[in-house]
Amino acid sequence: MDKIASWFPSSILRPESLSFSKENKLYETKYFTQTLDHFNYQPQSYKTFQQRYLINSKHWGGAQKKSPIFVYTGNEGNIEWFAQNTGFMFETAPQFKALLVFIEHRYYGKSIPYGGLKKVAYSNSTTLGYLSSTQALADYASLIINLKKNLTAEDSPVIVLGGSYGGMLAAWFRLKYPHVALGALASSAPILNFEDIVSSYSFNNIITQDFKSASENCYKVIKGSWSQLEKTTKQKGGLELLRKSFRICKNYINVDYLEGWLQTAYVYTAMTDYPTPSNFLNPLPAYPVKQMCKAIDDPTTGNNTFAKLYGAANIYYNYSGTATCNDLADNSDPHDLGGWQWQACTEMILPTDGNNEESIFPVSRENYTDRARYCNYAYGVEPRPNWITTEFGGHVSIIVKSNDIKRVLRRFGSNIIFFNGLRDPWSGGGVLKSISKSLIAIVAKDGAHHVDLRFSDKDDPEWLKDIRKKEIKIITKWLKEYYQDLSM
């Protein structure tokens, strides 16, 4: 049985090696003895594990000056990966005299319970049962409080930051632990992408518009290719033709996997359609969607649809030019992302599979039944699609569904920046309008997935520079108000 679709980074990523040689310059690695179960008092709940965190004190003003602490709420992967792609924190640390802390999410990277043995921790639903967003948030609170105590920095204000799932965690952390975090920068955080708060078609509709805006012909070629792939498969020698056309390695060829391989390229390229070259998911050029469409529109390929698609896919999978063939059976996991499948089977039920008639992908409807069937097969569990909205807010009345969470946030939330780039498919589930004076939405028409948190580049457009200035100004205001309250 195939895995469920999951567009937060998956194991199909094959990026170039990360620059771990930077470790001594960017951060120091430390470990914290963390509680396995924060919400149970049975004897087994007192078990612990070693949680990794990265720390940079180069520019910190110190506890005596009550200088701030910036904490990255780790995502579904190796924390070093996110630290090396969150330049905003390193670049603003001198200005704020901030201590930087990147906390790794439990069950990812090297923060594995059960003695660090992944095979044991991932072995069944009993051991995986401690992998949840609520446990992760409690981890962050426990670690931050302990760290501040050890540094005698109890009065140092904490700002939490995160992108994607980490951005969701940052926003939720501020809501759940306001006594620990003064504020949050939640970048590309689709906190509304649950139940039917937003349309299940929004994710793929945005990808469709991304490619359409780059080239109408490009959009039409991709849209029409799915039926051509299916038709070719049914012909004699069709699979071998597809293997040659897409340079598929000799070990495995299957049309469903090929279609998934192509769809993944389009989805992740739309997510990371950055204005400068990147190496976050895979090595990519600036504006990779345009580059994909340029390959599809290349007149030298004539009417050969498969040659066009191969040229486009090559932008995502082989821009560095080092791959000799494409392996559809590759299950490597270079960023330790494997735990996300469990989260997508339990509480992180993000409906994104809807495709209408205009979609660049084949027409389809969100199918919860298929997800539930897979999750029962893989883990013996039933997903809980209503839990996130119960825990963090969502539908609280039957009448005005889409505005319920916003009304609740206006009543009890404060000090959160929600950034979204409208070229990012996840922006469909993001907060796109400011809710109050301190719940601020910043929207970039040409922005992609947490582009604001990336390391700055000399070729960054003015709109991106302005967004970062806005975020810095807002955080400065929070800190100023905090210090004023402290002195009263």
Tab-separated table of C-alpha atoms in Angstrom:
chain	number	residue	atom	x	y	z
A	1	MET	CA	0.000	0.000	0.000
A	2	ASP	CA	1.399	3.409	-1.034
A	3	LYS	CA	2.236	6.140	1.424
A	4	ILE	CA	-0.222	8.996	1.870
A	5	ALA	CA	0.570	12.238	0.132
A	6	SER	CA	2.541	14.544	2.371
A	7	TRP	CA	3.971	17.752	0.980
A	8	PHE	CA	5.991	18.802	3.947
A	9	PRO	CA	9.507	17.698	2.940
A	10	SER	CA	9.590	13.971	2.252
A	11	SER	CA	12.213	11.319	1.742
A	12	ILE	CA	12.375	11.945	-1.995
A	13	LEU	CA	14.693	14.908	-1.390
A	14	ARG	CA	18.261	14.374	-2.532
A	15	PRO	CA	20.103	17.653	-1.892
A	16	GLU	CA	23.815	18.234	-2.037
A	17	SER	CA	25.745	17.723	1.176
A	18	LEU	CA	25.020	20.291	3.876
A	19	SER	CA	27.870	22.471	4.962
A	20	PHE	CA	28.371	20.900	8.389
A	21	SER	CA	31.870	22.405	8.420
A	22	LYS	CA	30.126	25.642	9.380
A	23	GLU	CA	29.076	24.176	12.717
A	24	ASN	CA	31.793	25.771	14.829
A	25	LYS	CA	31.100	29.155	13.289
A	26	LEU	CA	27.323	29.054	13.490
A	27	TYR	CA	26.543	27.161	16.674
A	28	GLU	CA	27.607	24.859	19.481
A	29	THR	CA	25.782	21.541	19.905
A	30	LYS	CA	24.348	20.671	23.320
A	31	TYR	CA	21.909	18.161	24.813
A	32	PHE	CA	19.133	18.466	27.372
A	33	THR	CA	17.697	15.583	29.409
A	34	GLN	CA	14.071	15.779	28.356
A	35	THR	CA	10.965	14.103	29.806
A	36	LEU	CA	9.409	11.530	27.486
A	37	ASP	CA	5.782	12.122	28.510
A	38	HIS	CA	4.806	15.501	29.928
A	39	PHE	CA	1.162	14.604	30.414
A	40	ASN	CA	1.177	11.355	32.377
A	41	TYR	CA	2.255	10.394	35.879
A	42	GLN	CA	2.542	6.659	35.415
A	43	PRO	CA	6.061	5.296	36.095
A	44	GLN	CA	6.926	4.967	32.391
A	45	SER	CA	6.202	8.672	31.878
A	46	TYR	CA	9.283	9.512	33.941
A	47	LYS	CA	11.546	8.113	31.248
A	48	THR	CA	13.837	10.638	29.578
A	49	PHE	CA	15.733	11.135	26.339
A	50	GLN	CA	18.514	13.396	25.131
A	51	GLN	CA	17.181	16.341	23.173
A	52	ARG	CA	19.645	18.175	20.959
A	53	TYR	CA	19.781	21.926	20.682
A	54	LEU	CA	22.171	24.318	18.957
A	55	ILE	CA	23.260	27.539	20.611
A	56	ASN	CA	25.069	30.689	19.490
A	57	SER	CA	26.042	33.261	22.137
A	58	LYS	CA	28.445	35.294	19.992
A	59	HIS	CA	26.360	38.480	20.084
A	60	TRP	CA	24.382	37.927	23.273
A	61	GLY	CA	24.357	40.938	25.568
A	62	GLY	CA	24.083	38.655	28.597
A	63	ALA	CA	21.718	37.961	31.462
A	64	GLN	CA	22.640	41.103	33.408
A	65	LYS	CA	21.445	43.270	30.525
A	66	LYS	CA	18.352	41.076	30.119
A	67	SER	CA	19.236	40.631	26.471
A	68	PRO	CA	16.722	38.611	24.440
A	69	ILE	CA	16.800	34.939	23.508
A	70	PHE	CA	15.669	33.933	20.017
A	71	VAL	CA	14.480	30.323	19.880
A	72	TYR	CA	13.812	28.369	16.700
A	73	THR	CA	11.026	25.826	17.263
A	74	GLY	CA	12.364	22.827	15.371
A	75	ASN	CA	10.539	21.186	12.468
A	76	GLU	CA	10.136	17.640	11.243
A	77	GLY	CA	13.813	16.996	10.552
A	78	ASN	CA	17.460	17.428	11.451
A	79	ILE	CA	17.809	20.730	13.345
A	80	GLU	CA	21.113	21.537	11.633
A	81	TRP	CA	19.267	21.636	8.313
A	82	PHE	CA	16.923	24.342	9.586
A	83	ALA	CA	19.624	26.275	11.429
A	84	GLN	CA	21.668	26.516	8.247
A	85	ASN	CA	18.643	27.856	6.377
A	86	THR	CA	17.466	30.424	8.932
A	87	GLY	CA	19.792	33.305	8.277
A	88	PHE	CA	17.319	35.850	9.653
A	89	MET	CA	18.250	34.856	13.198
A	90	PHE	CA	22.004	35.009	12.657
A	91	GLU	CA	21.793	38.305	10.777
A	92	THR	CA	19.624	40.060	13.370
A	93	ALA	CA	21.448	38.717	16.450
A	94	PRO	CA	24.026	41.571	16.517
A	95	GLN	CA	21.299	44.219	16.362
A	96	PHE	CA	19.237	42.663	19.160
A	97	LYS	CA	22.259	41.318	21.093
A	98	ALA	CA	20.347	38.050	21.070
A	99	LEU	CA	21.242	34.554	22.213
A	100	LEU	CA	20.276	32.073	19.490
A	101	VAL	CA	18.853	28.635	20.287
A	102	PHE	CA	17.657	26.032	17.785
A	103	ILE	CA	15.760	23.187	19.460
A	104	GLU	CA	15.407	19.870	17.660
A	105	HIS	CA	11.929	18.333	17.540
A	106	ARG	CA	11.581	15.022	19.384
A	107	TYR	CA	11.926	11.896	17.208
A	108	TYR	CA	13.917	13.793	14.546
A	109	GLY	CA	17.625	14.178	13.910
A	110	LYS	CA	19.505	13.017	17.005
A	111	SER	CA	16.687	13.692	19.475
A	112	ILE	CA	15.452	10.112	19.495
A	113	PRO	CA	13.880	8.559	22.620
A	114	TYR	CA	14.556	4.972	23.690
A	115	GLY	CA	18.299	5.389	24.013
A	116	GLY	CA	18.628	7.140	20.672
A	117	LEU	CA	17.700	3.911	18.872
A	118	LYS	CA	15.537	4.905	15.913
A	119	LYS	CA	14.528	1.313	15.143
A	120	VAL	CA	13.064	1.018	18.638
A	121	ALA	CA	11.519	4.498	18.755
A	122	TYR	CA	9.882	4.008	15.342
A	123	SER	CA	9.004	0.343	15.832
A	124	ASN	CA	5.276	0.612	16.593
A	125	SER	CA	2.432	2.891	17.646
A	126	THR	CA	3.231	2.376	21.339
A	127	THR	CA	6.707	3.869	21.051
A	128	LEU	CA	5.675	6.444	18.407
A	129	GLY	CA	2.749	7.561	20.543
A	130	TYR	CA	4.929	10.192	22.244
A	131	LEU	CA	5.528	11.953	18.921
A	132	SER	CA	3.057	14.832	18.827
A	133	SER	CA	2.957	18.615	18.550
A	134	THR	CA	1.757	19.034	22.137
A	135	GLN	CA	4.630	16.958	23.520
A	136	ALA	CA	7.043	18.947	21.327
A	137	LEU	CA	5.741	22.277	22.611
A	138	ALA	CA	6.094	21.062	26.193
A	139	ASP	CA	9.676	20.036	25.342
A	140	TYR	CA	10.438	23.537	24.148
A	141	ALA	CA	8.923	25.129	27.253
A	142	SER	CA	10.844	22.828	29.588
A	143	LEU	CA	14.148	23.359	27.803
A	144	ILE	CA	13.782	27.144	27.575
A	145	ILE	CA	12.861	27.523	31.250
A	146	ASN	CA	15.753	25.300	32.321
A	147	LEU	CA	18.213	27.112	30.049
A	148	LYS	CA	17.187	30.537	31.349
A	149	LYS	CA	17.537	29.327	34.931
A	150	ASN	CA	21.026	27.932	34.273
A	151	LEU	CA	22.058	31.222	32.658
A	152	THR	CA	20.399	33.252	35.455
A	153	ALA	CA	18.539	34.893	32.582
A	154	GLU	CA	14.993	34.616	33.955
A	155	ASP	CA	14.292	38.215	32.893
A	156	SER	CA	15.577	37.792	29.344
A	157	PRO	CA	12.587	37.878	26.955
A	158	VAL	CA	12.124	34.987	24.538
A	159	ILE	CA	11.027	35.331	20.916
A	160	VAL	CA	10.188	32.069	19.138
A	161	LEU	CA	10.613	31.747	15.397
A	162	GLY	CA	9.873	29.022	12.890
A	163	GLY	CA	8.999	28.268	9.286
A	164	SER	CA	6.456	25.815	7.842
A	165	TYR	CA	5.560	23.242	10.548
A	166	GLY	CA	8.104	25.028	12.746
A	167	GLY	CA	6.141	28.228	12.118
A	168	MET	CA	2.942	26.533	13.222
A	169	LEU	CA	4.720	25.423	16.383
A	170	ALA	CA	6.009	28.958	16.985
A	171	ALA	CA	2.491	30.416	16.742
A	172	TRP	CA	1.002	27.680	18.909
A	173	PHE	CA	3.817	28.068	21.441
A	174	ARG	CA	3.032	31.738	21.917
A	175	LEU	CA	-0.649	30.853	22.385
A	176	LYS	CA	-0.025	27.962	24.797
A	177	TYR	CA	3.012	29.293	26.671
A	178	PRO	CA	2.683	33.121	26.733
A	179	HIS	CA	4.529	33.160	30.057
A	180	VAL	CA	7.568	31.640	28.316
A	181	ALA	CA	7.589	33.450	24.953
A	182	LEU	CA	7.024	37.186	24.550
A	183	GLY	CA	6.207	36.835	20.856
A	184	ALA	CA	6.433	34.649	17.765
A	185	LEU	CA	7.419	34.973	14.123
A	186	ALA	CA	5.437	32.272	12.332
A	187	SER	CA	6.591	32.111	8.733
A	188	SER	CA	4.558	30.166	6.153
A	189	ALA	CA	2.573	28.534	8.945
A	190	PRO	CA	-0.634	26.940	7.569
A	191	ILE	CA	-2.491	26.899	10.894
A	192	LEU	CA	-5.842	27.172	9.060
A	193	ASN	CA	-5.193	24.152	6.838
A	194	PHE	CA	-7.296	21.772	8.963
A	195	GLU	CA	-10.771	20.290	8.599
A	196	ASP	CA	-12.667	22.502	6.139
A	197	ILE	CA	-11.525	25.878	7.443
A	198	VAL	CA	-9.983	26.456	4.003
A	199	SER	CA	-10.668	24.644	0.747
A	200	SER	CA	-8.791	21.402	0.086
A	201	TYR	CA	-8.317	22.768	-3.452
A	202	SER	CA	-6.345	25.836	-2.324
A	203	PHE	CA	-2.939	24.115	-2.178
A	204	ASN	CA	-2.918	22.836	-5.758
A	205	ASN	CA	-4.777	25.900	-7.071
A	206	ILE	CA	-1.820	28.047	-6.005
A	207	ILE	CA	0.660	25.695	-7.702
A	208	THR	CA	-1.493	25.889	-10.832
A	209	GLN	CA	-1.393	29.680	-10.773
A	210	ASP	CA	2.371	29.693	-10.180
A	211	PHE	CA	2.989	27.774	-13.389
A	212	LYS	CA	0.246	29.563	-15.321
A	213	SER	CA	1.737	32.941	-14.446
A	214	ALA	CA	5.125	31.786	-15.719
A	215	SER	CA	3.791	30.401	-19.015
A	216	GLU	CA	0.329	29.435	-20.237
A	217	ASN	CA	1.868	26.884	-22.582
A	218	CYS	CA	3.904	25.382	-19.749
A	219	TYR	CA	0.748	24.961	-17.687
A	220	LYS	CA	-1.095	23.315	-20.588
A	221	VAL	CA	1.759	20.902	-21.338
A	222	ILE	CA	1.941	19.698	-17.739
A	223	LYS	CA	-1.853	19.526	-17.395
A	224	GLY	CA	-2.154	17.428	-20.546
A	225	SER	CA	0.778	15.165	-19.745
A	226	TRP	CA	-0.927	12.939	-17.181
A	227	SER	CA	-3.273	11.313	-19.694
A	228	GLN	CA	-0.368	10.900	-22.102
A	229	LEU	CA	1.668	9.118	-19.419
A	230	GLU	CA	-1.242	6.774	-18.681
A	231	LYS	CA	-1.825	6.086	-22.377
A	232	THR	CA	1.852	5.318	-22.976
A	233	THR	CA	1.937	2.879	-20.061
A	234	LYS	CA	-0.786	0.776	-21.673
A	235	GLN	CA	1.069	0.507	-24.973
A	236	LYS	CA	3.487	-2.275	-25.771
A	237	GLY	CA	6.969	-1.163	-24.703
A	238	GLY	CA	5.462	1.883	-23.032
A	239	LEU	CA	7.246	1.502	-19.721
A	240	GLU	CA	10.604	1.127	-21.434
A	241	LEU	CA	9.884	4.270	-23.453
A	242	LEU	CA	9.152	6.142	-20.233
A	243	ARG	CA	12.321	4.787	-18.640
A	244	LYS	CA	14.445	6.102	-21.496
A	245	SER	CA	12.572	9.411	-21.727
A	246	PHE	CA	13.042	10.231	-18.050
A	247	ARG	CA	16.459	8.551	-17.578
A	248	ILE	CA	15.028	6.225	-14.935
A	249	CYS	CA	17.548	3.894	-13.295
A	250	LYS	CA	17.343	0.233	-14.300
A	251	ASN	CA	16.222	-0.965	-10.867
A	252	TYR	CA	12.573	0.090	-10.965
A	253	ILE	CA	9.893	1.690	-13.149
A	254	ASN	CA	6.228	2.177	-12.293
A	255	VAL	CA	3.904	4.787	-13.762
A	256	ASP	CA	2.359	5.724	-10.385
A	257	TYR	CA	5.810	6.330	-8.940
A	258	LEU	CA	6.826	8.273	-12.049
A	259	GLU	CA	3.775	10.498	-11.770
A	260	GLY	CA	4.477	11.020	-8.064
A	261	TRP	CA	8.095	11.835	-8.889
A	262	LEU	CA	6.994	14.516	-11.369
A	263	GLN	CA	4.299	15.890	-9.075
A	264	THR	CA	6.805	16.185	-6.231
A	265	ALA	CA	9.098	18.228	-8.468
A	266	TYR	CA	6.315	20.657	-9.356
A	267	VAL	CA	5.083	20.989	-5.760
A	268	TYR	CA	8.469	21.568	-4.147
A	269	THR	CA	9.607	23.907	-6.909
A	270	ALA	CA	6.502	26.029	-6.368
A	271	MET	CA	7.139	26.014	-2.608
A	272	THR	CA	10.751	27.152	-3.040
A	273	ASP	CA	10.259	29.568	-5.934
A	274	TYR	CA	12.820	31.909	-4.413
A	275	PRO	CA	14.187	35.039	-6.134
A	276	THR	CA	17.783	33.859	-5.603
A	277	PRO	CA	19.502	30.437	-5.890
A	278	SER	CA	18.812	28.037	-3.023
A	279	ASN	CA	19.865	24.713	-1.586
A	280	PHE	CA	17.087	24.165	0.964
A	281	LEU	CA	15.312	21.178	-0.587
A	282	ASN	CA	17.462	20.596	-3.639
A	283	PRO	CA	19.999	22.828	-5.391
A	284	LEU	CA	17.843	25.236	-7.419
A	285	PRO	CA	18.352	28.368	-9.513
A	286	ALA	CA	16.593	31.675	-8.878
A	287	TYR	CA	12.896	31.610	-9.833
A	288	PRO	CA	12.926	27.844	-10.525
A	289	VAL	CA	9.296	27.759	-11.730
A	290	LYS	CA	10.269	30.070	-14.583
A	291	GLN	CA	13.256	27.853	-15.314
A	292	MET	CA	11.037	24.762	-15.401
A	293	CYS	CA	8.674	26.465	-17.807
A	294	LYS	CA	11.596	27.661	-19.901
A	295	ALA	CA	12.614	24.001	-20.299
A	296	ILE	CA	9.063	23.023	-21.255
A	297	ASP	CA	8.768	25.904	-23.719
A	298	ASP	CA	12.136	25.086	-25.314
A	299	PRO	CA	11.463	24.958	-29.082
A	300	THR	CA	14.289	22.447	-29.644
A	301	THR	CA	12.173	19.708	-28.008
A	302	GLY	CA	9.443	20.205	-30.609
A	303	ASN	CA	6.288	18.289	-29.726
A	304	ASN	CA	8.050	15.733	-27.540
A	305	THR	CA	6.119	16.126	-24.288
A	306	PHE	CA	8.295	13.691	-22.367
A	307	ALA	CA	11.478	15.519	-23.372
A	308	LYS	CA	9.891	18.727	-22.130
A	309	LEU	CA	8.858	17.163	-18.811
A	310	TYR	CA	12.284	15.621	-18.348
A	311	GLY	CA	13.901	19.023	-18.881
A	312	ALA	CA	11.592	20.535	-16.268
A	313	ALA	CA	12.125	17.744	-13.733
A	314	ASN	CA	15.875	18.059	-14.245
A	315	ILE	CA	15.704	21.604	-12.859
A	316	TYR	CA	14.536	20.181	-9.534
A	317	TYR	CA	16.273	16.819	-9.341
A	318	ASN	CA	19.543	17.440	-11.140
A	319	TYR	CA	20.312	21.140	-11.434
A	320	SER	CA	23.869	20.439	-10.263
A	321	GLY	CA	24.210	17.948	-13.139
A	322	THR	CA	25.674	15.144	-11.028
A	323	ALA	CA	22.911	12.501	-11.314
A	324	THR	CA	23.370	9.925	-14.088
A	325	CYS	CA	19.867	8.442	-13.690
A	326	ASN	CA	16.723	8.996	-11.632
A	327	ASP	CA	15.889	6.405	-8.985
A	328	LEU	CA	12.136	6.090	-8.389
A	329	ALA	CA	12.740	3.569	-5.601
A	330	ASP	CA	15.025	5.847	-3.597
A	331	ASN	CA	13.934	5.736	0.056
A	332	SER	CA	16.926	7.600	1.462
A	333	ASP	CA	16.179	10.087	4.225
A	334	PRO	CA	19.115	12.537	4.406
A	335	HIS	CA	17.344	14.935	6.760
A	336	ASP	CA	15.785	12.377	9.166
A	337	LEU	CA	12.235	13.221	8.125
A	338	GLY	CA	10.731	9.765	8.594
A	339	GLY	CA	8.626	10.622	11.624
A	340	TRP	CA	6.389	12.968	9.645
A	341	GLN	CA	4.449	10.037	8.194
A	342	TRP	CA	3.332	9.156	11.740
A	343	GLN	CA	2.315	12.747	12.439
A	344	ALA	CA	0.388	12.851	9.153
A	345	CYS	CA	-1.421	9.699	10.314
A	346	THR	CA	-2.403	10.991	13.720
A	347	GLU	CA	-2.993	14.729	14.216
A	348	MET	CA	-1.460	16.612	11.274
A	349	ILE	CA	-4.341	16.015	8.880
A	350	LEU	CA	-3.775	18.761	6.303
A	351	PRO	CA	-6.245	18.398	3.398
A	352	THR	CA	-4.301	19.370	0.248
A	353	ASP	CA	-5.207	16.733	-2.356
A	354	GLY	CA	-8.180	18.427	-4.038
A	355	ASN	CA	-7.858	19.205	-7.764
A	356	ASN	CA	-10.585	20.970	-9.732
A	357	GLU	CA	-10.995	21.133	-13.530
A	358	GLU	CA	-8.455	23.940	-13.844
A	359	SER	CA	-5.769	22.203	-11.788
A	360	ILE	CA	-2.395	21.414	-13.267
A	361	PHE	CA	-2.835	17.935	-11.727
A	362	PRO	CA	-5.530	15.331	-12.551
A	363	VAL	CA	-8.987	16.067	-11.162
A	364	SER	CA	-9.428	14.555	-7.704
A	365	ARG	CA	-11.103	15.061	-4.352
A	366	GLU	CA	-9.593	14.932	-0.888
A	367	ASN	CA	-10.011	11.335	0.270
A	368	TYR	CA	-9.912	10.863	4.028
A	369	THR	CA	-10.935	7.211	3.693
A	370	ASP	CA	-7.748	6.342	1.809
A	371	ARG	CA	-5.623	8.115	4.414
A	372	ALA	CA	-7.372	6.309	7.266
A	373	ARG	CA	-6.942	2.973	5.493
A	374	TYR	CA	-3.222	3.544	4.995
A	375	CYS	CA	-2.709	4.708	8.583
A	376	ASN	CA	-4.457	1.653	9.929
A	377	TYR	CA	-2.337	-0.535	7.649
A	378	ALA	CA	0.960	1.173	8.532
A	379	TYR	CA	0.491	1.888	12.242
A	380	GLY	CA	-2.797	0.407	13.386
A	381	VAL	CA	-4.126	3.876	14.237
A	382	GLU	CA	-7.091	5.999	13.215
A	383	PRO	CA	-6.268	9.646	12.347
A	384	ARG	CA	-7.774	12.403	14.484
A	385	PRO	CA	-8.663	15.137	11.968
A	386	ASN	CA	-10.400	17.290	14.596
A	387	TRP	CA	-7.678	17.256	17.247
A	388	ILE	CA	-5.575	20.210	16.096
A	389	THR	CA	-8.602	22.510	15.924
A	390	THR	CA	-9.661	21.252	19.364
A	391	GLU	CA	-6.208	21.829	20.867
A	392	PHE	CA	-5.230	25.102	19.176
A	393	GLY	CA	-8.476	26.597	17.860
A	394	GLY	CA	-10.648	26.220	14.795
A	395	HIS	CA	-14.383	25.653	14.610
A	396	VAL	CA	-16.175	26.870	17.700
A	397	SER	CA	-19.541	27.549	16.077
A	398	ILE	CA	-21.492	26.167	13.162
A	399	ILE	CA	-22.320	29.536	11.629
A	400	VAL	CA	-19.153	31.393	10.594
A	401	LYS	CA	-16.590	28.635	10.251
A	402	SER	CA	-13.719	30.388	8.490
A	403	ASN	CA	-13.612	33.284	10.949
A	404	ASP	CA	-13.935	31.315	14.189
A	405	ILE	CA	-10.218	30.827	14.840
A	406	LYS	CA	-9.565	34.472	13.975
A	407	ARG	CA	-12.214	35.654	16.423
A	408	VAL	CA	-10.725	33.476	19.145
A	409	LEU	CA	-7.221	34.726	18.366
A	410	ARG	CA	-8.431	38.323	18.557
A	411	ARG	CA	-9.831	37.662	22.019
A	412	PHE	CA	-6.846	35.996	23.655
A	413	GLY	CA	-3.874	36.060	21.264
A	414	SER	CA	-1.140	38.661	20.894
A	415	ASN	CA	2.377	39.290	19.596
A	416	ILE	CA	2.466	36.977	16.567
A	417	ILE	CA	3.726	37.843	13.104
A	418	PHE	CA	2.268	35.660	10.356
A	419	PHE	CA	4.320	35.858	7.151
A	420	ASN	CA	3.064	34.285	3.924
A	421	GLY	CA	4.269	34.418	0.341
A	422	LEU	CA	1.401	34.015	-2.090
A	423	ARG	CA	3.442	31.835	-4.470
A	424	ASP	CA	3.733	29.285	-1.663
A	425	PRO	CA	0.954	26.657	-1.881
A	426	TRP	CA	0.809	26.581	1.922
A	427	SER	CA	-0.268	30.235	1.982
A	428	GLY	CA	-3.812	29.045	1.273
A	429	GLY	CA	-3.922	27.843	4.886
A	430	GLY	CA	-2.101	30.833	6.336
A	431	VAL	CA	-3.295	33.946	8.157
A	432	LEU	CA	-3.349	36.536	5.376
A	433	LYS	CA	-5.012	39.468	7.136
A	434	SER	CA	-4.000	41.132	10.388
A	435	ILE	CA	-6.322	40.145	13.224
A	436	SER	CA	-5.387	42.864	15.717
A	437	LYS	CA	-2.640	45.422	16.326
A	438	SER	CA	-0.333	42.704	17.653
A	439	LEU	CA	-1.497	39.757	15.508
A	440	ILE	CA	0.028	40.968	12.286
A	441	ALA	CA	-0.131	39.402	8.835
A	442	ILE	CA	2.624	40.246	6.374
A	443	VAL	CA	1.916	39.078	2.835
A	444	ALA	CA	4.274	39.049	-0.148
A	445	LYS	CA	2.679	38.671	-3.574
A	446	ASP	CA	5.853	37.144	-5.028
A	447	GLY	CA	7.025	35.361	-1.879
A	448	ALA	CA	7.630	31.614	-1.517
A	449	HIS	CA	7.889	29.237	1.462
A	450	HIS	CA	9.393	31.072	4.504
A	451	VAL	CA	11.543	33.188	2.165
A	452	ASP	CA	11.813	35.851	4.875
A	453	LEU	CA	13.839	33.534	7.139
A	454	ARG	CA	16.496	32.689	4.551
A	455	PHE	CA	20.002	34.136	4.617
A	456	SER	CA	19.947	37.467	2.816
A	457	ASP	CA	21.470	37.739	-0.639
A	458	LYS	CA	22.907	40.728	-2.495
A	459	ASP	CA	20.329	40.059	-5.222
A	460	ASP	CA	17.314	39.997	-2.897
A	461	PRO	CA	14.471	42.136	-4.297
A	462	GLU	CA	13.416	45.285	-2.447
A	463	TRP	CA	10.089	43.788	-1.349
A	464	LEU	CA	11.927	41.045	0.545
A	465	LYS	CA	14.273	43.516	2.218
A	466	ASP	CA	11.246	45.590	3.263
A	467	ILE	CA	9.512	42.564	4.797
A	468	ARG	CA	12.505	41.769	6.962
A	469	LYS	CA	12.663	45.409	8.061
A	470	LYS	CA	8.990	45.231	9.065
A	471	GLU	CA	9.557	42.076	11.082
A	472	ILE	CA	12.552	43.618	12.848
A	473	LYS	CA	10.540	46.756	13.630
A	474	ILE	CA	7.687	44.735	15.160
A	475	ILE	CA	10.021	42.589	17.282
A	476	THR	CA	11.818	45.760	18.430
A	477	LYS	CA	8.454	47.173	19.565
A	478	TRP	CA	7.644	44.016	21.544
A	479	LEU	CA	10.996	44.147	23.303
A	480	LYS	CA	10.700	47.859	24.058
A	481	GLU	CA	7.285	47.333	25.672
A	482	TYR	CA	8.640	44.379	27.642
A	483	TYR	CA	11.536	46.375	29.071
A	484	GLN	CA	9.215	49.250	29.925
A	485	ASP	CA	6.919	46.876	31.832
A	486	LEU	CA	9.920	45.351	33.588
A	487	SER	CA	11.112	48.739	34.854
A	488	MET	CA	7.746	49.731	36.315
